[in-house]
PDB file of C-alpha atoms in Angstrom:
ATOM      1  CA  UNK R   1      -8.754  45.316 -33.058  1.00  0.00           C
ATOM      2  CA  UNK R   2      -9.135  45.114 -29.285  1.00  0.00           C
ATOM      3  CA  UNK R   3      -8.451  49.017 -28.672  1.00  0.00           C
ATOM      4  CA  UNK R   4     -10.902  49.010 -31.402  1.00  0.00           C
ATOM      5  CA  UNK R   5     -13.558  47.352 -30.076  1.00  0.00           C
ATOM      6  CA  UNK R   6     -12.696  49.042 -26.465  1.00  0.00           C
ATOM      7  CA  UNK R   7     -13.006  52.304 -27.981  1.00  0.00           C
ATOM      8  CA  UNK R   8     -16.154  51.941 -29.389  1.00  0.00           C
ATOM      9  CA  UNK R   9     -18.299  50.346 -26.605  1.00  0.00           C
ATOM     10  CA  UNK R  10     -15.601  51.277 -23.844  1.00  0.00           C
ATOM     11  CA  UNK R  11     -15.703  47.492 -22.101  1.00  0.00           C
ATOM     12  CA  UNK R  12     -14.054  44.258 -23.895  1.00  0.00           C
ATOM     13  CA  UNK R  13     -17.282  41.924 -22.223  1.00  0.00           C
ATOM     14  CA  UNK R  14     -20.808  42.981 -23.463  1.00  0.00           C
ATOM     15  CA  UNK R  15     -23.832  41.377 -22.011  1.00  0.00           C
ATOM     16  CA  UNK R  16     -26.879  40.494 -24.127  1.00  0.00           C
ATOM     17  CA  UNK R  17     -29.416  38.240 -25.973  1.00  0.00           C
ATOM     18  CA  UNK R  18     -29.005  36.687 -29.369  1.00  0.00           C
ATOM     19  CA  UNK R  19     -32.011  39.038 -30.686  1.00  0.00           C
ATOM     20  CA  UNK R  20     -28.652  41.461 -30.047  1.00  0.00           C
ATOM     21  CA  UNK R  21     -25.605  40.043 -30.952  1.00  0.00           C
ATOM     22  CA  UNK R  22     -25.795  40.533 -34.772  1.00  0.00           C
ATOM     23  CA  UNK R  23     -26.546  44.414 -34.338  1.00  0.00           C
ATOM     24  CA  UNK R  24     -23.694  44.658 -31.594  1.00  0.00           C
ATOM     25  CA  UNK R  25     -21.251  42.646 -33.832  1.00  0.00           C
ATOM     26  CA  UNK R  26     -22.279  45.081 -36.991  1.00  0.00           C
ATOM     27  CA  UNK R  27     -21.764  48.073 -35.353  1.00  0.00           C
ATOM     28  CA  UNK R  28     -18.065  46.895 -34.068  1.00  0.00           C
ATOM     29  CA  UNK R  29     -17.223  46.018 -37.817  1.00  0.00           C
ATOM     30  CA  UNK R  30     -18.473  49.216 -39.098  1.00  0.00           C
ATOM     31  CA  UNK R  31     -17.678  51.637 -36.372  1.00  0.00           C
ATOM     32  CA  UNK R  32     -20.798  52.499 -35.268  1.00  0.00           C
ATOM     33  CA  UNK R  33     -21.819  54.090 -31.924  1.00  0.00           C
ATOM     34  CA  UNK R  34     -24.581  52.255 -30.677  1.00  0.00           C
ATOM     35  CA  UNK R  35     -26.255  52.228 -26.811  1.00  0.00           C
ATOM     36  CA  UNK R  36     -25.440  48.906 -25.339  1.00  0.00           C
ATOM     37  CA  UNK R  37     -27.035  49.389 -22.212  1.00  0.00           C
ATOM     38  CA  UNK R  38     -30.688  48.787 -24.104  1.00  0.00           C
ATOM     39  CA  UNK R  39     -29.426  45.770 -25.569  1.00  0.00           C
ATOM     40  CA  UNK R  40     -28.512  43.828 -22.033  1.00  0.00           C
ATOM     41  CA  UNK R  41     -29.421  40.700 -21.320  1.00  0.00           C
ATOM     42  CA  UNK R  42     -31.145  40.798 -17.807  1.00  0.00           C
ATOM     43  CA  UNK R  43     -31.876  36.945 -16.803  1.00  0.00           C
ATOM     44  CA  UNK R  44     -34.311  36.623 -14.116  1.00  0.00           C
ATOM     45  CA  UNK R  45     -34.260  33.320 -14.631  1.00  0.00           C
ATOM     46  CA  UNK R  46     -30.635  31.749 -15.538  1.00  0.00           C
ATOM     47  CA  UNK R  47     -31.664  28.608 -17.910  1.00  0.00           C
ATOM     48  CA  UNK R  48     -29.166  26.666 -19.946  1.00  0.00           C
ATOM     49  CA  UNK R  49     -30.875  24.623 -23.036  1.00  0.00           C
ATOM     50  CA  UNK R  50     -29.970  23.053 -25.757  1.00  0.00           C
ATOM     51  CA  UNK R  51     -30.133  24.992 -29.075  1.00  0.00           C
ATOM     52  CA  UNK R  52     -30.273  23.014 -32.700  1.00  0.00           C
ATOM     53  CA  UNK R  53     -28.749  25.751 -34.270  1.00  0.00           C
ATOM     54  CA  UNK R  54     -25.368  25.676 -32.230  1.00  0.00           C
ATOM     55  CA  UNK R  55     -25.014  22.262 -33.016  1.00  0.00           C
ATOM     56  CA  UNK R  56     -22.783  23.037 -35.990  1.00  0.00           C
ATOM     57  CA  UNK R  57     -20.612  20.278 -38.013  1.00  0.00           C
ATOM     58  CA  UNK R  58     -19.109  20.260 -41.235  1.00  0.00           C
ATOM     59  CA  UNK R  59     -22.082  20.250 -43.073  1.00  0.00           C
ATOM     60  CA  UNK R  60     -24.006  23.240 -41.708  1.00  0.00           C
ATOM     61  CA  UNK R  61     -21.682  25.534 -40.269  1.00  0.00           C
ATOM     62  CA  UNK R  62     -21.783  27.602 -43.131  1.00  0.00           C
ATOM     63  CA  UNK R  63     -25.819  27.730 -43.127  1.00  0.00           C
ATOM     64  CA  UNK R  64     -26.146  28.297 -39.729  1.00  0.00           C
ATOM     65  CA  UNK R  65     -23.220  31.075 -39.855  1.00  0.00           C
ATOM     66  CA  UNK R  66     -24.919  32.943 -42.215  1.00  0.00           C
ATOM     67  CA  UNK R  67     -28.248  32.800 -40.545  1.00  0.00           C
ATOM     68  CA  UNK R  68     -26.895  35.023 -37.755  1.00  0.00           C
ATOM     69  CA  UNK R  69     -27.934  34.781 -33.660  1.00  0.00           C
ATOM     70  CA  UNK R  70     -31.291  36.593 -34.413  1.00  0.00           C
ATOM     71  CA  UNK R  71     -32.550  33.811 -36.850  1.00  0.00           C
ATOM     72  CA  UNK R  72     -32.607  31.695 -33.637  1.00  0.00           C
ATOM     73  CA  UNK R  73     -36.162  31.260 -32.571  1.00  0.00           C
ATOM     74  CA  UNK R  74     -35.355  30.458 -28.964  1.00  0.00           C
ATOM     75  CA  UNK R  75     -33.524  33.461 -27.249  1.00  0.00           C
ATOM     76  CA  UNK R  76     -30.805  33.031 -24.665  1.00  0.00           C
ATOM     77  CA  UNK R  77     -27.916  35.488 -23.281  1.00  0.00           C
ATOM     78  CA  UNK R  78     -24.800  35.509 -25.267  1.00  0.00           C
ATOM     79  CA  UNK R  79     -21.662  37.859 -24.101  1.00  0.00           C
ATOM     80  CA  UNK R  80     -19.946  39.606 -26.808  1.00  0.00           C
ATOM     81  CA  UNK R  81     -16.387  39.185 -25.920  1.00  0.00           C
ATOM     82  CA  UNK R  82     -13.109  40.359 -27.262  1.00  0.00           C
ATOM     83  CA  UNK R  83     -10.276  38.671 -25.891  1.00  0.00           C
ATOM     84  CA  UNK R  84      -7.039  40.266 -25.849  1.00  0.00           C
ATOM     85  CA  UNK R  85      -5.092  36.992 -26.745  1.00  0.00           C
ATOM     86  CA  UNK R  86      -7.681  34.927 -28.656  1.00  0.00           C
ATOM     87  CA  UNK R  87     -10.101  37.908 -30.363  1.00  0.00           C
ATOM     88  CA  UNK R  88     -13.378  38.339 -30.720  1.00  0.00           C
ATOM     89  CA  UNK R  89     -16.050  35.824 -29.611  1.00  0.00           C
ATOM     90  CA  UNK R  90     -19.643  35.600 -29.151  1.00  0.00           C
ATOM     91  CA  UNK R  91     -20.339  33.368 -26.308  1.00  0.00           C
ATOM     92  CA  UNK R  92     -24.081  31.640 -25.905  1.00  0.00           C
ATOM     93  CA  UNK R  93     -24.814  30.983 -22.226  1.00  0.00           C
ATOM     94  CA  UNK R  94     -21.949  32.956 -20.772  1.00  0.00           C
ATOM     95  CA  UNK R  95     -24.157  34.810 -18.234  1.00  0.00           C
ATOM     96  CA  UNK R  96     -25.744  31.581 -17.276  1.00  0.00           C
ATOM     97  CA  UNK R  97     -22.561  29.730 -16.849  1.00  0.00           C
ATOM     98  CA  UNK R  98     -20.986  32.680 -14.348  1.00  0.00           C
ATOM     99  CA  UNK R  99     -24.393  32.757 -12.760  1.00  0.00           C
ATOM    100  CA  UNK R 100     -24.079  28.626 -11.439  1.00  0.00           C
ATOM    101  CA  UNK R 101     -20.534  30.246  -9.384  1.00  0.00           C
ATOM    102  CA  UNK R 102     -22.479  33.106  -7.828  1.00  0.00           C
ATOM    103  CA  UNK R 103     -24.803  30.615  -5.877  1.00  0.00           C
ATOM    104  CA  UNK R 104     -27.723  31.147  -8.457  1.00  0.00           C
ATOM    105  CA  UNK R 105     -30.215  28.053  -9.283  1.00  0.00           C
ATOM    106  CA  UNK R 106     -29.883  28.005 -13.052  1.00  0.00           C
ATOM    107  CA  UNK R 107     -31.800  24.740 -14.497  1.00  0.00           C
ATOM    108  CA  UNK R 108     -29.663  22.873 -17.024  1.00  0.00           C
ATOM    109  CA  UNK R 109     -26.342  23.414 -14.760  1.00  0.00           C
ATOM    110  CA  UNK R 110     -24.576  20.912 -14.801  1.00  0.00           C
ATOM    111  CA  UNK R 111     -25.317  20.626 -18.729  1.00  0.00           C
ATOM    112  CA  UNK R 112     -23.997  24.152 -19.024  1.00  0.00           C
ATOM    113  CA  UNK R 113     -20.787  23.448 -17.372  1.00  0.00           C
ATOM    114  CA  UNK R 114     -19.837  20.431 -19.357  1.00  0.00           C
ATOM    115  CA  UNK R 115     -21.214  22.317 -22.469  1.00  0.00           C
ATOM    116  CA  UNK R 116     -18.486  25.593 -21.726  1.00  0.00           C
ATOM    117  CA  UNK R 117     -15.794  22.334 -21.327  1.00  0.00           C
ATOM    118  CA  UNK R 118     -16.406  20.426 -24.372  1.00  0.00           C
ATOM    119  CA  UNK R 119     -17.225  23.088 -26.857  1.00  0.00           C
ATOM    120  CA  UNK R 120     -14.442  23.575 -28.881  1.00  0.00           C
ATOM    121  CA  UNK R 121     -15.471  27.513 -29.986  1.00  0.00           C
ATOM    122  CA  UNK R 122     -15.074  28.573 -26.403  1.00  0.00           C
ATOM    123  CA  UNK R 123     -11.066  28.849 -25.857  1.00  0.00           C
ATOM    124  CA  UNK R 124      -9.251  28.338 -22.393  1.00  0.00           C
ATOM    125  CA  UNK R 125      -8.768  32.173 -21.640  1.00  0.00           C
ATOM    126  CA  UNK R 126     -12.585  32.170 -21.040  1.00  0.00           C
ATOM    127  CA  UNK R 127     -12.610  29.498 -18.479  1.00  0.00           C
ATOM    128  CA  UNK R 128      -9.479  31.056 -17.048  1.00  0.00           C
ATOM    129  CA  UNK R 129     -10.935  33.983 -16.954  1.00  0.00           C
ATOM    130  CA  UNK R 130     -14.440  32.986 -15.011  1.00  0.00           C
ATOM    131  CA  UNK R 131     -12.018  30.381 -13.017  1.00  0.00           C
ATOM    132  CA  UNK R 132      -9.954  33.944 -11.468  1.00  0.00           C
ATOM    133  CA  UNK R 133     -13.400  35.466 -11.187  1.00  0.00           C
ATOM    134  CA  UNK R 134     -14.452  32.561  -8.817  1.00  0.00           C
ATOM    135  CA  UNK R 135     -12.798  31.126  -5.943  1.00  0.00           C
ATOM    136  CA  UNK R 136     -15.570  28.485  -5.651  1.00  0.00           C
ATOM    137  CA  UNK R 137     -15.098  27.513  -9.956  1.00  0.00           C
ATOM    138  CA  UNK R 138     -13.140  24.470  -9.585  1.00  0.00           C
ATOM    139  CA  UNK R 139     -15.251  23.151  -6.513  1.00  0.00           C
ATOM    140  CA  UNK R 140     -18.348  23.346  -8.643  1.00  0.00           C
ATOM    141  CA  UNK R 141     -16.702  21.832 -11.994  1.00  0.00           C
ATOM    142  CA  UNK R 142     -14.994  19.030  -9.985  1.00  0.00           C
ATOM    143  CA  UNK R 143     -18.586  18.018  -7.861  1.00  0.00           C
ATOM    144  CA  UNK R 144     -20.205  18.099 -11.564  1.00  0.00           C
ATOM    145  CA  UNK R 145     -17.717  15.900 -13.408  1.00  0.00           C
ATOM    146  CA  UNK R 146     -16.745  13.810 -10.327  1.00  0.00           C
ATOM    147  CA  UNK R 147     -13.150  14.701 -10.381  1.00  0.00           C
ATOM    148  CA  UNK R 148     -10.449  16.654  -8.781  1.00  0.00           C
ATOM    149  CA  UNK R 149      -8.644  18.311 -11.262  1.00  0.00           C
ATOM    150  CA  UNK R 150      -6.313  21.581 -10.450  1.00  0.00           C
ATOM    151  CA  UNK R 151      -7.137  24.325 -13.206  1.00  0.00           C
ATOM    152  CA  UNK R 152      -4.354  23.111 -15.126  1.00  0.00           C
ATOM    153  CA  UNK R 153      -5.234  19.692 -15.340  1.00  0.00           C
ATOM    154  CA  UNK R 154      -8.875  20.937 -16.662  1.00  0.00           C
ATOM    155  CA  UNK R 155      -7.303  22.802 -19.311  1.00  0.00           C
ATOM    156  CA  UNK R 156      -5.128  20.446 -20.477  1.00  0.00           C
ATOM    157  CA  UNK R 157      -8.005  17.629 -20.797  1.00  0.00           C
ATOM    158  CA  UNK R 158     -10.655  20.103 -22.228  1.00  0.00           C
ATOM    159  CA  UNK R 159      -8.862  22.918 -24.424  1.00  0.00           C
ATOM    160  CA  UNK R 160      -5.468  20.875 -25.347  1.00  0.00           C
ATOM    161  CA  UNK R 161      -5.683  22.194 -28.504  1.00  0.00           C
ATOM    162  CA  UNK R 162      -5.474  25.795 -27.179  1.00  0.00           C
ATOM    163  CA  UNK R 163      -2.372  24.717 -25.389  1.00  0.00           C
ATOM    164  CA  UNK R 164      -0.663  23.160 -28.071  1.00  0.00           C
ATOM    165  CA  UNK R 165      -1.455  25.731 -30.837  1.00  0.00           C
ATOM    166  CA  UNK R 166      -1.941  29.346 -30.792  1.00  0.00           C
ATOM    167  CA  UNK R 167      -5.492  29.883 -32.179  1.00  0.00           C
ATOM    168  CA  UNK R 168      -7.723  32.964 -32.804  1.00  0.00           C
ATOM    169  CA  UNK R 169     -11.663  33.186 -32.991  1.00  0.00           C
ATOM    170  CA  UNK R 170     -12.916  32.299 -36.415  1.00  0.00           C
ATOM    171  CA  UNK R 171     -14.285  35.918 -36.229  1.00  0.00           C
ATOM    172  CA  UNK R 172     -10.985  37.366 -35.688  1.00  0.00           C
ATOM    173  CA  UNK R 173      -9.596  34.995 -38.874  1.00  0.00           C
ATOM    174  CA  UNK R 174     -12.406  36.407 -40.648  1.00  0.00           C
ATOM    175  CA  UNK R 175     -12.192  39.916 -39.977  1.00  0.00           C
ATOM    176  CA  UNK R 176      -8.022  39.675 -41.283  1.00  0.00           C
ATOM    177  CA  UNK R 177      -8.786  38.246 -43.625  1.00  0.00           C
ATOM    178  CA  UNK R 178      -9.675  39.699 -47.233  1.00  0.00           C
ATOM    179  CA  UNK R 179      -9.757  36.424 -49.340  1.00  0.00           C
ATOM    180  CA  UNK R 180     -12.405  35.005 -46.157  1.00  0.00           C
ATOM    181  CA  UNK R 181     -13.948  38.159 -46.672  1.00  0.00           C
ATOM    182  CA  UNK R 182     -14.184  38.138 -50.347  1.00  0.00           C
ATOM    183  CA  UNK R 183     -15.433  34.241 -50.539  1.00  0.00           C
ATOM    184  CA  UNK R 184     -18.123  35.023 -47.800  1.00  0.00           C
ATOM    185  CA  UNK R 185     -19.416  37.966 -49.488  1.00  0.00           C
ATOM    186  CA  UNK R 186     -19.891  36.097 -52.661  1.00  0.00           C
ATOM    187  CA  UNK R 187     -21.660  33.183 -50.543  1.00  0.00           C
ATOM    188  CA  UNK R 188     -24.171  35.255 -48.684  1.00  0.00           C
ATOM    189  CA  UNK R 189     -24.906  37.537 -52.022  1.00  0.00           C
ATOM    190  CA  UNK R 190     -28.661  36.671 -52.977  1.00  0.00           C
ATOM    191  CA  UNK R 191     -29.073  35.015 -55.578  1.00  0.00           C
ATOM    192  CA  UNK R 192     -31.891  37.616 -56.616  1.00  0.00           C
ATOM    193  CA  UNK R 193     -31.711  41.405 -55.080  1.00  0.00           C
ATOM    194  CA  UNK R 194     -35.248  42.609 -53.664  1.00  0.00           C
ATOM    195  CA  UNK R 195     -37.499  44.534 -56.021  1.00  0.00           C
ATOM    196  CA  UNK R 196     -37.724  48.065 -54.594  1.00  0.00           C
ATOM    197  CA  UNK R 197     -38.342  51.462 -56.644  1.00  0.00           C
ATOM    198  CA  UNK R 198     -37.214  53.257 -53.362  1.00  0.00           C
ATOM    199  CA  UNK R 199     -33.520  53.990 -52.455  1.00  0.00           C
ATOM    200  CA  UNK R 200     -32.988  51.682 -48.767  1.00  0.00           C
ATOM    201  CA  UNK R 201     -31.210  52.919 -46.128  1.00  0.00           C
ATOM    202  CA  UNK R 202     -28.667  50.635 -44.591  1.00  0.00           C
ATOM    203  CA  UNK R 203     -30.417  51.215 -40.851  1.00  0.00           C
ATOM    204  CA  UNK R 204     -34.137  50.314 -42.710  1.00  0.00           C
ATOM    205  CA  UNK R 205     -35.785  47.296 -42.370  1.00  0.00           C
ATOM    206  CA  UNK R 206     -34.865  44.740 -45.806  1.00  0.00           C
ATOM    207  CA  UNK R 207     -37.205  45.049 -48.511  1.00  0.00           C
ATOM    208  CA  UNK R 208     -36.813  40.876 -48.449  1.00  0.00           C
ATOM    209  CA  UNK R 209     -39.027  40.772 -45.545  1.00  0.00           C
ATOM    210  CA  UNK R 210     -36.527  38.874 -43.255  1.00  0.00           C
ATOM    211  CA  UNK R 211     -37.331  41.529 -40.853  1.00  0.00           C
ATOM    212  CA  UNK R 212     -33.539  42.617 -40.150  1.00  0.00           C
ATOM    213  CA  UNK R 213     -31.649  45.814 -40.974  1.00  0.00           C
ATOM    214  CA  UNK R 214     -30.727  46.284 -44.664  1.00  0.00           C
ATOM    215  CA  UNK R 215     -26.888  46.457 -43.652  1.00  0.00           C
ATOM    216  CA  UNK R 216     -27.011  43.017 -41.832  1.00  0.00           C
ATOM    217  CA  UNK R 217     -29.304  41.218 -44.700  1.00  0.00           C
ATOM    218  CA  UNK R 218     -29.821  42.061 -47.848  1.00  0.00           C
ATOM    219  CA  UNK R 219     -27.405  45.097 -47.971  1.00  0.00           C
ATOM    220  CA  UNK R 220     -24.449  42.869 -47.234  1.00  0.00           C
TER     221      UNK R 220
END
């Protein structure tokens, strides 16, 4: 899956907006050549806030799955990310987060930093990997929590569960698996299919008015 996703946008970190990420994540899962570099994020103005719809428990992470990135009214950058060890991931906030180590004022810092800690969907290769990036990471994370932990102490307190099992993105699961496959297919089905006398092509825009592609609505 990662020389996959390598060969088809030739980089394993994309860059851009949740008005994005469903396309980009589409076109990986059915091989489609698309041009990234229109989809790119470019923050001006780094801000980290907080978004309802990430806020996902037992109860609605199944609602708020299906509702993809682009259902979000807010938008904010989100890397697309496919991580050699863990798989694939889409990240909200990565750019921001990077952009507090490269000296950048980004409002809502220190609530982005403890947000990339706690969050349980963001593994410990991803910190590792901005912490290698950044000479001045740990610094910054130890001023913000009022500590002085080594990397490895930070790990261990925020992503334990990364160290003491080996686990893969829930895209990843999802993608390798046919019975997750099967189960969400039947789950996102509509419950009535659009009314249309005209044949839809999977690039045109859903006859259900959600104002997505047919292939990523609808057609799914």
């Amino acid at each position: 899956m990662y020389k996959k996703f390598t060969d088809t946008f030739k980089c394993d970190t994309i860059l851009t907006t949740n008005k994005y990420a469903d396309e980009i994540i589409g076109a990986f899962n059915d091989g489609e050549k698309i041009d990234i570099s229109k989809m790119a994020s470019n923050l001006e103005t780094p801000k980290f806030f907080h978004v309802k719809e990430l806020d996902n428990n037992y109860s609605n992470f199944l609602e708020n799955s299906l509702g993809g990135f682009s259902s979000h009214l807010e938008t904010y950058d989100v890397a697309v990310i496919f991580d050699k060890e863990k798989g694939l991931y889409a990240i909200p906030f990565y750019e921001t987060f990077t952009a507090i180590f490269e000296g950048k004022e980004v409002e809502g810092a220190n609530e982005c930093i403890k947000y990339f800690l706690t969050n349980d969907s963001i593994p410990d290769t991803v910190i590792k990997k901005v912490a290698s990036k950044y000479p001045n990471f740990m610094e910054i994370v130890n001023k913000t929590l009022d500590k002085k932990y080594t990397l490895e102490e930070l790990i261990k307190e925020y992503k334990s569960e990364y160290l003491k099992n080996r686990l893969y993105s829930s895209a990843t699961v999802l993608y390798c698996s046919k019975a997750f496959s099967d189960v969400f297919d039947v789950i996102s089905a509509p419950k009535e299919e659009p009314k249309t006398t005209q044949k839809v092509g999977r690039n045109d825009p859903c006859p259900c008015g959600s104002g997505k592609k047919y292939k990523n609505c609808c057609g799914r």
